[in-house]
Coordinates of C-alpha atoms in Angstrom, one line a residue:
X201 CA 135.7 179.5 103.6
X202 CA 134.6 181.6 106.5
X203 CA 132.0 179.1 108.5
X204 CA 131.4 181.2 111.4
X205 CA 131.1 184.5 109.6
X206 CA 128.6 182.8 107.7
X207 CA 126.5 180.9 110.5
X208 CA 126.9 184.3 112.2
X209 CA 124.9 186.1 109.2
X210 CA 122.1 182.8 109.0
X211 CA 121.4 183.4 112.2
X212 CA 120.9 186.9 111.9
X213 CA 119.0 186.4 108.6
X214 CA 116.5 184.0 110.8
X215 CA 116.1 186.0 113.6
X216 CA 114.7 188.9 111.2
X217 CA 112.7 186.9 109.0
X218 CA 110.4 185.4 112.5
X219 CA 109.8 189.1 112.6
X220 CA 107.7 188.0 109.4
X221 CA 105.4 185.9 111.1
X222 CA 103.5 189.0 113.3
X223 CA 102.2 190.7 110.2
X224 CA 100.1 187.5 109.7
X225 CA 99.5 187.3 113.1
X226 CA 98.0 190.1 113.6
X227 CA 95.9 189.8 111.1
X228 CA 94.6 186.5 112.5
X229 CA 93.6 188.5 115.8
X230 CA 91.5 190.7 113.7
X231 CA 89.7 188.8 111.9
X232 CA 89.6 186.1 114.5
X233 CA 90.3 183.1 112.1
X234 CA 91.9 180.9 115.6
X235 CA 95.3 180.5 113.7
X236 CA 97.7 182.9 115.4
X237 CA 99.0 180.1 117.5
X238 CA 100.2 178.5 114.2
X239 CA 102.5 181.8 113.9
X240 CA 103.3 182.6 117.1
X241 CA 104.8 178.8 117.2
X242 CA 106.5 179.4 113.8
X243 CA 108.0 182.4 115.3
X244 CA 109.3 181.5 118.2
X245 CA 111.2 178.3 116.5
X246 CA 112.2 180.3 113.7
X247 CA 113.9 183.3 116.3
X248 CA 115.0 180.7 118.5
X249 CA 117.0 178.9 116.1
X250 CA 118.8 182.0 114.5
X251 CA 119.7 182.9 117.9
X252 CA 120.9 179.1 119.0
X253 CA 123.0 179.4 115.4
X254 CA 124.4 183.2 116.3
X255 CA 125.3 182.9 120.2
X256 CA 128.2 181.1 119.4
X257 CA 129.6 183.0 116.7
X258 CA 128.3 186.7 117.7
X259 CA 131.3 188.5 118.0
X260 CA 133.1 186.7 114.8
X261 CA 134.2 189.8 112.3
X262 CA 135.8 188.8 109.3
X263 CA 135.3 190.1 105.3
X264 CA 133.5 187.8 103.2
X265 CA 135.1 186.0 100.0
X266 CA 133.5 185.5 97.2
X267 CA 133.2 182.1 97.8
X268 CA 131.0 182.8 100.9
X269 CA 129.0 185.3 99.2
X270 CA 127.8 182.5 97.5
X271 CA 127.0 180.3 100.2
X272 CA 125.1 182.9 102.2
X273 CA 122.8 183.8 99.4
X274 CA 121.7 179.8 98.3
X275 CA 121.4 179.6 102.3
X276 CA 119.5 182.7 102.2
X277 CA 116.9 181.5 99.7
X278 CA 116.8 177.6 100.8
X279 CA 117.0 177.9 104.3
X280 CA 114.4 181.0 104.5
X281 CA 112.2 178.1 102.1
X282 CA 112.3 176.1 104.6
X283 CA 111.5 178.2 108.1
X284 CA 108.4 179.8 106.0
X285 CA 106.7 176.6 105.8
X286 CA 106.2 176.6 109.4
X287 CA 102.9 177.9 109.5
X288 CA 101.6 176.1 106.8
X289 CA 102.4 172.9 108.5
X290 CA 101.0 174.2 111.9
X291 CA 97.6 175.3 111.2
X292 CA 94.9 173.2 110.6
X293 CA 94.1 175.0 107.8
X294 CA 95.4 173.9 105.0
X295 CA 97.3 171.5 107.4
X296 CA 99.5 170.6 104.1
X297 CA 102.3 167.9 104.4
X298 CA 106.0 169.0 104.7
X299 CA 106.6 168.5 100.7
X300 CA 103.5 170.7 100.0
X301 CA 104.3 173.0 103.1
X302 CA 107.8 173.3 101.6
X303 CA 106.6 173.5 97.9
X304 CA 104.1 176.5 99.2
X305 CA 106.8 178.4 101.1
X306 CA 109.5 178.1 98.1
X307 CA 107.4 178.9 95.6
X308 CA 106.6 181.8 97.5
X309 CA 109.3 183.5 98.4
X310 CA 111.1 182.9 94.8
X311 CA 107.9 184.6 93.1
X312 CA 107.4 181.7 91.0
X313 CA 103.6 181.3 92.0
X314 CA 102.7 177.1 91.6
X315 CA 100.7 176.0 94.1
X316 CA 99.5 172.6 95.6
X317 CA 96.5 174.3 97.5
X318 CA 93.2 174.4 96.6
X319 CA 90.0 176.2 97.8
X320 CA 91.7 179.5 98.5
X321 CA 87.9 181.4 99.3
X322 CA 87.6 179.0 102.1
X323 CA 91.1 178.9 104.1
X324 CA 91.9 181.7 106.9
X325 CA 92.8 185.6 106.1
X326 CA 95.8 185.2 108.1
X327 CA 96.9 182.4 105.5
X328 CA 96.1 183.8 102.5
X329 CA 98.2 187.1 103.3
X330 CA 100.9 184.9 104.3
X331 CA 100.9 183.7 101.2
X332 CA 100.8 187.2 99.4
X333 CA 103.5 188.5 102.0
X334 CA 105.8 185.6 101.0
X335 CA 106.0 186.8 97.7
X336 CA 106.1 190.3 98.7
X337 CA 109.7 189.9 100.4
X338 CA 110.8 187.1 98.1
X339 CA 110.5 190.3 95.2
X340 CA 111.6 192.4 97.1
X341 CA 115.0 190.2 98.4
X342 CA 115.8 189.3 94.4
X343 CA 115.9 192.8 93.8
X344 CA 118.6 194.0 96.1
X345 CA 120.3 190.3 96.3
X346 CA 120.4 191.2 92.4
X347 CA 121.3 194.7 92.2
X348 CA 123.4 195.1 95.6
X349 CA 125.4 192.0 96.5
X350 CA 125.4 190.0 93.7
X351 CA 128.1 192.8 92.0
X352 CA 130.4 192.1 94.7
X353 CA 130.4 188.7 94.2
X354 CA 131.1 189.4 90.3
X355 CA 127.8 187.3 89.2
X356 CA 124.2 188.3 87.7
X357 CA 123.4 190.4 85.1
X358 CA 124.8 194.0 86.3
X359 CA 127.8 193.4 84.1
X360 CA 125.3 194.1 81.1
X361 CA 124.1 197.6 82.2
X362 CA 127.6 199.2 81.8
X363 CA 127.3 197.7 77.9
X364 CA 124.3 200.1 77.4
X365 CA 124.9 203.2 76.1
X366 CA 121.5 205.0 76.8
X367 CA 121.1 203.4 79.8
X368 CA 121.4 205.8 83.1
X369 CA 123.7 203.0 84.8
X370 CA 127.3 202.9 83.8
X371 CA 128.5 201.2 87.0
X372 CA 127.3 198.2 88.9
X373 CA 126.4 199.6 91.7
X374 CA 123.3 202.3 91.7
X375 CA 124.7 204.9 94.6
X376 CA 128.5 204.8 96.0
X377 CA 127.3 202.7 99.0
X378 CA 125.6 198.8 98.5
X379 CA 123.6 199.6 101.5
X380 CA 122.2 203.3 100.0
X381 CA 121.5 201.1 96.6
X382 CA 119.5 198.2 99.3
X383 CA 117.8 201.6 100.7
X384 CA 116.7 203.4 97.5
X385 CA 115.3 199.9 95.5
X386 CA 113.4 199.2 98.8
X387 CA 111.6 202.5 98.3
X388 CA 110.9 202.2 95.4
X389 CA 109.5 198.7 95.8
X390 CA 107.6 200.2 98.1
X391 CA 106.0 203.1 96.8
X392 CA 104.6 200.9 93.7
X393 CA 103.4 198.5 96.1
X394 CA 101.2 201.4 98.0
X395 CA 100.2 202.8 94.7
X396 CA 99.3 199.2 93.1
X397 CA 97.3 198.7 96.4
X398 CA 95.5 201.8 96.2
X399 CA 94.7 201.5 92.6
X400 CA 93.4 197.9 93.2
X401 CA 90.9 199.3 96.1
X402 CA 89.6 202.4 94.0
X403 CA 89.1 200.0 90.9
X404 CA 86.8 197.7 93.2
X405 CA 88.7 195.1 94.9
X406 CA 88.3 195.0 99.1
X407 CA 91.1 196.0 101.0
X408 CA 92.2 192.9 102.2
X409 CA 92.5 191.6 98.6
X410 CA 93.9 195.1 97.0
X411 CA 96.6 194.8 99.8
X412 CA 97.4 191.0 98.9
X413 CA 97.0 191.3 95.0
X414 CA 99.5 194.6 94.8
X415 CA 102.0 192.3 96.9
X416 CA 102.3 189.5 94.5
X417 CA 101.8 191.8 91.6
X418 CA 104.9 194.3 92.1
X419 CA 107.0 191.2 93.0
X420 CA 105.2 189.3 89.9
X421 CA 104.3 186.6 92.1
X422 CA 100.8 185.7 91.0
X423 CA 99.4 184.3 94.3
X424 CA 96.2 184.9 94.8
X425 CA 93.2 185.4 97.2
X426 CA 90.7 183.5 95.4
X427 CA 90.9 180.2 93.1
X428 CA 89.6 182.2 90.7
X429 CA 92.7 184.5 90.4
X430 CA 91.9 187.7 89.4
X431 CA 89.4 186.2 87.1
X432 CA 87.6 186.5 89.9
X433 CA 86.8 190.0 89.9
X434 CA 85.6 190.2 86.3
X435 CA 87.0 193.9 86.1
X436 CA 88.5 195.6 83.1
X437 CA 89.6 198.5 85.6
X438 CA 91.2 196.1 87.4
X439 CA 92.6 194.0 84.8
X440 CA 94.4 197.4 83.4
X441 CA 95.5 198.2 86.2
X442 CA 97.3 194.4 86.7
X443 CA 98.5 194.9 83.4
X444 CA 100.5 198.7 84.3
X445 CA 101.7 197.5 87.3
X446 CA 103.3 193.8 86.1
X447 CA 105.0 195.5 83.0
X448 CA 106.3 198.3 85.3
X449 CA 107.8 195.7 87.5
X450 CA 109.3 193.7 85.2
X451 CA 111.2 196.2 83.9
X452 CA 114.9 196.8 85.0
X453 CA 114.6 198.4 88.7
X454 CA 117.8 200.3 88.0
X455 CA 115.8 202.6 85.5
X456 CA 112.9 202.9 87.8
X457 CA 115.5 204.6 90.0
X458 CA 117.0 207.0 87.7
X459 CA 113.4 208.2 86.8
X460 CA 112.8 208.4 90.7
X461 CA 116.5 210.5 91.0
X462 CA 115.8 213.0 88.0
X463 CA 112.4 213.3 87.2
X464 CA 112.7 211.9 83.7
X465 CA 111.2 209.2 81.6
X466 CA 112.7 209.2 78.3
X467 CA 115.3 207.1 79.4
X468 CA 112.9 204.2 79.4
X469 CA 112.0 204.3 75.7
X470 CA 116.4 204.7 75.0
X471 CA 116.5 201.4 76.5
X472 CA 117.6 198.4 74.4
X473 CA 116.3 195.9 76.7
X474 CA 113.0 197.6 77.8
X475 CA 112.2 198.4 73.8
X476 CA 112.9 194.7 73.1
X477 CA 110.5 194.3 76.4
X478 CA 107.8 196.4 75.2
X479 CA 107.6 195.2 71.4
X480 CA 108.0 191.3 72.5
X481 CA 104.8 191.8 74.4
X482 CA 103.0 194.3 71.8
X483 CA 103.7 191.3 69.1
X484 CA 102.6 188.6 70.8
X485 CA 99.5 190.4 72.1
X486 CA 98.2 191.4 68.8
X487 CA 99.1 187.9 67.1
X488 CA 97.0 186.3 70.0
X489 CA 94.1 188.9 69.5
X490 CA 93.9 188.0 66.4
X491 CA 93.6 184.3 66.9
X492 CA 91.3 184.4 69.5
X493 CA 89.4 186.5 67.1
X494 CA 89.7 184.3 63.8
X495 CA 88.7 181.1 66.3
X496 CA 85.2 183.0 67.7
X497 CA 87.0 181.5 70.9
X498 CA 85.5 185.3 72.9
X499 CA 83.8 188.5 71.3
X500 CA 86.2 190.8 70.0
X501 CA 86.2 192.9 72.9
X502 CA 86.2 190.3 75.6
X503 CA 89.5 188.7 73.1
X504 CA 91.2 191.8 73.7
X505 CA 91.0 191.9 77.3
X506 CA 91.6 188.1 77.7
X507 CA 94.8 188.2 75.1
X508 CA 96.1 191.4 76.8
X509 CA 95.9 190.5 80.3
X510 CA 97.0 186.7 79.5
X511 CA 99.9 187.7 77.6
X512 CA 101.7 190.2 79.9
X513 CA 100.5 187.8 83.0
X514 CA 102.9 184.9 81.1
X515 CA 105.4 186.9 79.7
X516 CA 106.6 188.9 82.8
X517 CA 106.1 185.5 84.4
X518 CA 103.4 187.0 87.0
X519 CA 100.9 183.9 86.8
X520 CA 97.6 185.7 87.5
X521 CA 94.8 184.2 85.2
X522 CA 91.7 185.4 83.7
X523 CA 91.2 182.6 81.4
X524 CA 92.6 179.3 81.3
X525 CA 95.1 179.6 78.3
X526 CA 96.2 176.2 78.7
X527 CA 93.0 175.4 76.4
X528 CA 93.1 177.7 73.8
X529 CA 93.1 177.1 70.1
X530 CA 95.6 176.5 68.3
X531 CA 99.6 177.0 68.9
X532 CA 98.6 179.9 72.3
X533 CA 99.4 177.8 74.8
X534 CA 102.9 176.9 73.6
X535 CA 103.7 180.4 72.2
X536 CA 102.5 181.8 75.3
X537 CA 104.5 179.4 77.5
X538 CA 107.9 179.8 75.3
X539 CA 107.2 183.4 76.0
X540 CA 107.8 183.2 79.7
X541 CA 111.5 181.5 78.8
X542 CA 112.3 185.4 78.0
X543 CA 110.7 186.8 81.3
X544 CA 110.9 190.3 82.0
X545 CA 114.1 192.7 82.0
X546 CA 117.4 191.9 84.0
X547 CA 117.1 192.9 87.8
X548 CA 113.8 193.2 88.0
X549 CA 111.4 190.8 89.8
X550 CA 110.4 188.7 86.9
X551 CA 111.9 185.9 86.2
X552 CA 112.8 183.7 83.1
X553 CA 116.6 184.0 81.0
X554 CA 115.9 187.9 81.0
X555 CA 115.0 189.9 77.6
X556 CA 118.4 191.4 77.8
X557 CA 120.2 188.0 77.1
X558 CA 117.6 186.8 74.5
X559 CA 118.4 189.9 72.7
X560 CA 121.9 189.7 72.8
X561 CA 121.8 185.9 71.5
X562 CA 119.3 187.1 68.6
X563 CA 122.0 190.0 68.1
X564 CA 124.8 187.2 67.8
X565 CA 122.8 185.2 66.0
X566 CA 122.0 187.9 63.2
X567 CA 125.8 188.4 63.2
X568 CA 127.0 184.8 62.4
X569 CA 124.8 185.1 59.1
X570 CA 126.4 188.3 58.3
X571 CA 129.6 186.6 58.5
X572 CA 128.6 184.2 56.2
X573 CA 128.0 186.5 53.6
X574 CA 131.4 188.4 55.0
X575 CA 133.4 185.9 56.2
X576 CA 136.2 188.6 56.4
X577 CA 134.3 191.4 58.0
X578 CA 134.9 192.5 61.4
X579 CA 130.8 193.3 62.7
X580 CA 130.8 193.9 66.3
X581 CA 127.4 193.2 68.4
X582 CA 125.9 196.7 69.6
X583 CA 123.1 197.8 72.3
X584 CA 122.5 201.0 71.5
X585 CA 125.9 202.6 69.8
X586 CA 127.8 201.0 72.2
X587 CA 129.6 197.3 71.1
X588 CA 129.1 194.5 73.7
X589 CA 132.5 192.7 75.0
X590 CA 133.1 189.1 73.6
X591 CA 133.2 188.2 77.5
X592 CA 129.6 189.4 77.8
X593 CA 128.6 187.5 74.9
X594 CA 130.3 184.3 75.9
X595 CA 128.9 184.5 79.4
X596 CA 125.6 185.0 77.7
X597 CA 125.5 182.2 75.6
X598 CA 127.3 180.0 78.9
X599 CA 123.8 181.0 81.0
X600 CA 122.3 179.7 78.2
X601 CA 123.8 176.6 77.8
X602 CA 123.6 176.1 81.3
X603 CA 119.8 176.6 81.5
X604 CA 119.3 174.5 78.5
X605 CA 121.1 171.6 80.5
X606 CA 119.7 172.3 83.4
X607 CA 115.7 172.2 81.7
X608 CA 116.8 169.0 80.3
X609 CA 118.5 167.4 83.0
X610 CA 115.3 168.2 85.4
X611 CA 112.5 167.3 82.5
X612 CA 113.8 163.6 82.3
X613 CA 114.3 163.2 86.2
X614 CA 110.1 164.1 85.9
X615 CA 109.4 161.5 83.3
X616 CA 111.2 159.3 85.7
X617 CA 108.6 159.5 88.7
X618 CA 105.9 159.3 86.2
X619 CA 104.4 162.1 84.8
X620 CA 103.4 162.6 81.3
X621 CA 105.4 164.5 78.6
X622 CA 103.0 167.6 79.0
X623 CA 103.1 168.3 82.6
X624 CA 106.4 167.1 82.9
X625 CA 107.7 170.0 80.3
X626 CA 105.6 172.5 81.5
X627 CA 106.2 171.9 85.3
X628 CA 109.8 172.2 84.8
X629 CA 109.5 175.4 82.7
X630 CA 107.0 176.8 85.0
X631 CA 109.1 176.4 88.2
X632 CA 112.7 177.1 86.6
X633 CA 111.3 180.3 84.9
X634 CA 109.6 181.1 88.0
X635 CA 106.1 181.1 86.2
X636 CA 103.6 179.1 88.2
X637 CA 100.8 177.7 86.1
X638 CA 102.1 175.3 83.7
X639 CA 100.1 172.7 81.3
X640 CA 98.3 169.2 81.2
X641 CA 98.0 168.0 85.1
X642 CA 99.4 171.3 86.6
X643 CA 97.5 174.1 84.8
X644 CA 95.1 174.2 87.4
X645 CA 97.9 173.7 90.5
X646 CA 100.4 170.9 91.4
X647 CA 98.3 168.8 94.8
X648 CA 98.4 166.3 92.9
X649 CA 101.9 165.3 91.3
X650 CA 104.1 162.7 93.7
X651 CA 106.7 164.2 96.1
X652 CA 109.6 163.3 94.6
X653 CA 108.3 165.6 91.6
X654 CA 107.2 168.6 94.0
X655 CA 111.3 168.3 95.6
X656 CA 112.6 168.6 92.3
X657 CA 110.3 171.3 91.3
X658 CA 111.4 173.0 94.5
X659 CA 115.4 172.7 93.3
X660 CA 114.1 174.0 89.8
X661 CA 112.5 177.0 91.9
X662 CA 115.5 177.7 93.6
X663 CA 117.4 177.4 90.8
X664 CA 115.6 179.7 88.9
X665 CA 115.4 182.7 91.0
X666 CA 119.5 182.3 91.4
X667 CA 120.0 182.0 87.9
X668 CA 121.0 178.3 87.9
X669 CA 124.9 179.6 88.2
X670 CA 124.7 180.8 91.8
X671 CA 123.4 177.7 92.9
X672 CA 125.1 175.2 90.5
X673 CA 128.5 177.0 91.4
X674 CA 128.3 174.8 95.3
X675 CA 128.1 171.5 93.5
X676 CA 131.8 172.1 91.9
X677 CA 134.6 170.7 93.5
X678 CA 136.8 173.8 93.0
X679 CA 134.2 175.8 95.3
X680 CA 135.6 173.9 98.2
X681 CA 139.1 173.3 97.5
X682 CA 140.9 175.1 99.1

C-alpha cells in the first residue's frame, strides 16, 4: 500500500474541490443573501488542509496498485462528504447540526437526493445552488470514476459492455487514453446540462431555478429549489421536459458518446440494456395510468402526467415529485419503490443494481427452467447474439447477493434505533439505491429520524453510489495483508 502516493492525491483532490465553494459564493454576492463568509471559511479550511496533507508528500511519484485505487476512490467520496458540509454548518441558514450537515453534503454529492431540510423557498440562493451544485459534480464524478478508473482497477460494470454485441463499446475503455475518456464524458455531461438548463428557462422556470433543476436532473439527483419539487411549477412543458432529460441520463453514457462520435442513433434502440430500460419504464407507466385511472385518484389527463412523470422520476432514481406517490391506491407505492432497485442503465448517473444486471439475472433465471425441461441441454445466456461468460454471470448474481446482504444487514441495524418497519425499509432502499424520498416517516424528508439512523443512512449512501463492492472490499482483511 502506497500511503504517501495516496495522501499526495487527497490532498490534491481537496485542494480542487475548495475551488467549489466560489461558484456559490459568488452567487451570495449577487444576490446579497450575507452568507459568503460561510464559503469563503469553508474554502479556506477545505484548501488549507489539502495543502497541509500534500506539502509533505508533493514530490512522491509512484504507480498505483490496485489496492490503492480503491482506497483513493472511498476517500474520494467520504472524505469530499465530509469537507462539503462545511457551509452548511457555517451559515446561519439552515445552521444544520454536523449529522444533518453531513447527511446534506453526502446525499448530495452521491445523487441520492434525501434531505433533512425543510422550507427550501425561504433559505439563501447561495444555499440552494449549493445544494444543486453538489449533485452536479457528484454525477458528474460517478460517471468518469465509473467509466475511466474503475477499469483499471478491474471493478464496476464495464466488464458487461464488451458482452454486448450491438453495443458500440467492445473495450473498457472509451478512447485509447483514460484521461481523453474523463475529457469526452465531461462534455458530454456538459452539453446536456446547458441544453436541460435552457429547456427548463424557455418552458417557464426562472433562471436561477432552470440552472439548479438541469443540475440535479442530468446527474438524476432530485434536489430541488422549492419544497414543492418540481410540483411546484405545475408545468406539463416542464414536466416533459424532466421526463427527456432523466431517461436520457440514465442511460449508459458510453452510448451517448458514440452517438456524439458518429452522428448516429440507432445504436440506442440495438441495445439490450437500454431496450430492457425503455420497456421497464413503458410497462410500469401504463399499468400505473391505468390504476390511477380505475381508482378516480386524478382525471385521465392529469393521471397521465402524474403516472408519467412519477414513474421515470422513481425508476431512474432522480426523486423529483409531482405528487406524493407514497399515498396512492393500491400496490403504487411498493411497485414504484421496487422499481428503483433496477435504477437506470450501467455507467450512467442513476443509481440502483443497474437494468443490465437485472436483465442478466431474469436471463439466467429463464435458463434454469429451460434446464429443467432439458436437463442435458447446453443453453448459453445471450445479450444480443453474443453469449455472456459464466464469470459475468457469477459476478452478477455475487453483486446481488452482496446488495441483498447488505439491504438486510442495514434494515435491522434501523429497527434497532427505533423506527418503524415502513420507514425503516424504505429509508434503507432509498439511500442504498441512491433514490431519496422513501415511505412512512421519510416520504416527506428525513429531519426527523435519530442520528444514529441518519449515519447509517450516510454508509448506505456511500455504499450505494460505490456499488457496495468498492467500499465493502476495505473491510477485508486480505486488502491489508500484505
Amino acid at each position: 500500500m502506497h500511503f504517501q502516493v495516496i495522501l499526495r492525491i487527497l490532498g490534491i483532490l481537496l485542494m480542487i474541490f475548495s475551488i467549489t465553494q466560489l461558484p456559490p459564493l459568488a452567487v451570495s454576492l449577487y444576490y446579497q443573501d450575507m452568507t459568503h463568509w460561510a464559503f469563503m471559511t469553508a474554502f479556506i479550511i477545505t484548501l488549507l488542509t489539502g495543502f497541509i496533507i500534500w506539502v509533505p508528500v508533493y514530490s512522491v511519484r509512484q504507480e498505483l496498485s490496485i489496492r490503492d485505487g480503491f482506497l483513493v476512490t472511498v476517500l474520494f467520496w467520504t472524505v469530499l462528504g465530509v469537507f462539503g458540509s462545511l457551509p452548511l454548518m457555517l451559515s446561519e441558514q439552515p445552521g444544520l447540526s454536523a449529522v444533518d450537515a453531513v447527511f446534506e453534503s453526502v446525499s448530495g454529492l452521491t445523487t441520492t437526493g434525501a434531505t433533512v431540510m425543510t422550507g427550501l423557498d425561504s433559505l439563501p440562493h447561495s444555499i440552494l445552488y449549493y445544494r444543486q451544485q453538489l449533485q452536479w459534480l457528484g454525477g458528474m464524478g460517478i460517471i468518469v470514476l465509473a467509466v475511466a478508473i474503475l477499469p483499471m482497477l478491474g471493478i464496476g460494470g464495464m466488464q458487461l459492455y464488451r458482452a454486448e454485441t450491438p453495443g458500440p463499446v467492445k473495450d473498457n475503455k472509451l478512447t485509447p487514453r483514460i484521461t481523453e475518456t474523463a475529457k469526452a464524458l465531461w462534455y458530454i455531461y456538459l452539453s446536456l446540462t446547458v441544453a436541460c438548463a435552457l429547456a427548463y428557462w424557455l418552458a417557464g422556470m426562472s433562471l436561477f431555478d432552470a440552472i439548479g433543476h438541469s443540475f440535479s436532473t442530468v446527474a438524476i439527483g432530485g434536489f430541488s429549489t422549492h419544497d414543492a419539487s418540481i410540483g411546484y411549477f405545475d408545468s406539463a412543458a416542464i414536466e416533459a421536459i424532466g421526463i427527456f432529460f432523466m431517461v436520457v441520463a440514465g442511460i449508459n453514457f458510453a452510448l451517448h458518446f458514440f452517438a456524439w462520435r458518429h452522428h448516429t442513433l440507432m445504436h440506442y434502440l440495438q441495445d439490450s440494456e437500454v431496450r430492457f430500460y425503455l420497456s421497464l419504464l413503458g410497462l410500469i407507466t401504463l399499468l400505473t395510468l391505468f390504476v390511477l385511472v380505475m381508482t378516480e385518484t386524478y382525471p385521465a389527463v392529469e393521471s397521465l402526467r402524474k403516472a408519467a412523470f412519477m414513474v421515470v422520476s422513481v425508476a431512474t432514481t432522480t426523486g423529483f415529485a409531482t405528487a406524493d406517490f407514497a399515498h396512492w391506491p393500491a400496490m403504487l407505492p411498493f411497485m414504484l419503490f421496487v422499481l428503483a432497485f433496477v435504477g437506470g442503465c450501467a455507467s450512467s448517473t442513476a443509481g440502483g443494481m443497474k437494468a443490465i444486471r437485472v436483465l442478466l439475472i431474469l436471463k439466467q433465471g429463464y435458463r434454469e427452467i429451460l434446464r429443467l425441461i432439458h436437463p442435458n441441454a447446453v443453453i448459453p445466456v445471450k445479450l444480443g447474439q453474443r453469449p455472456i461468460p459464466d464469470r459475468i454471470l457469477q459476478a452478477v448474481w455475487g453483486f446481488f447477493s452482496v446488495y441483498l446482504i447488505v439491504f438486510v444487514v442495514m434494515l435491522i441495524a434501523l429497527l434497532a434505533t427505533g423506527l418503524d418497519q415502513v420507514t425503516a425499509w424504505s429509508a434503507v432502499g432509498a439511500t442504498l439505491n441512491n433514490l431519496g424520498p422513501g415511505l412512512g416517516d421519510v416520504a416527506a424528508h428525513y429531519g426527523d429520524l435519530n442520528p444514529t439512523a441518519k449515519w447509517i443512512l450516510c454508509l448506505a449512501m456511500l455504499l450505494g453510489r460505490l456499488e457496495v463492492f468498492t467500499m465493502l472490499v476495505l473491510f477485508t482483511p486480505a486488502f491489508w495483508r500484505r
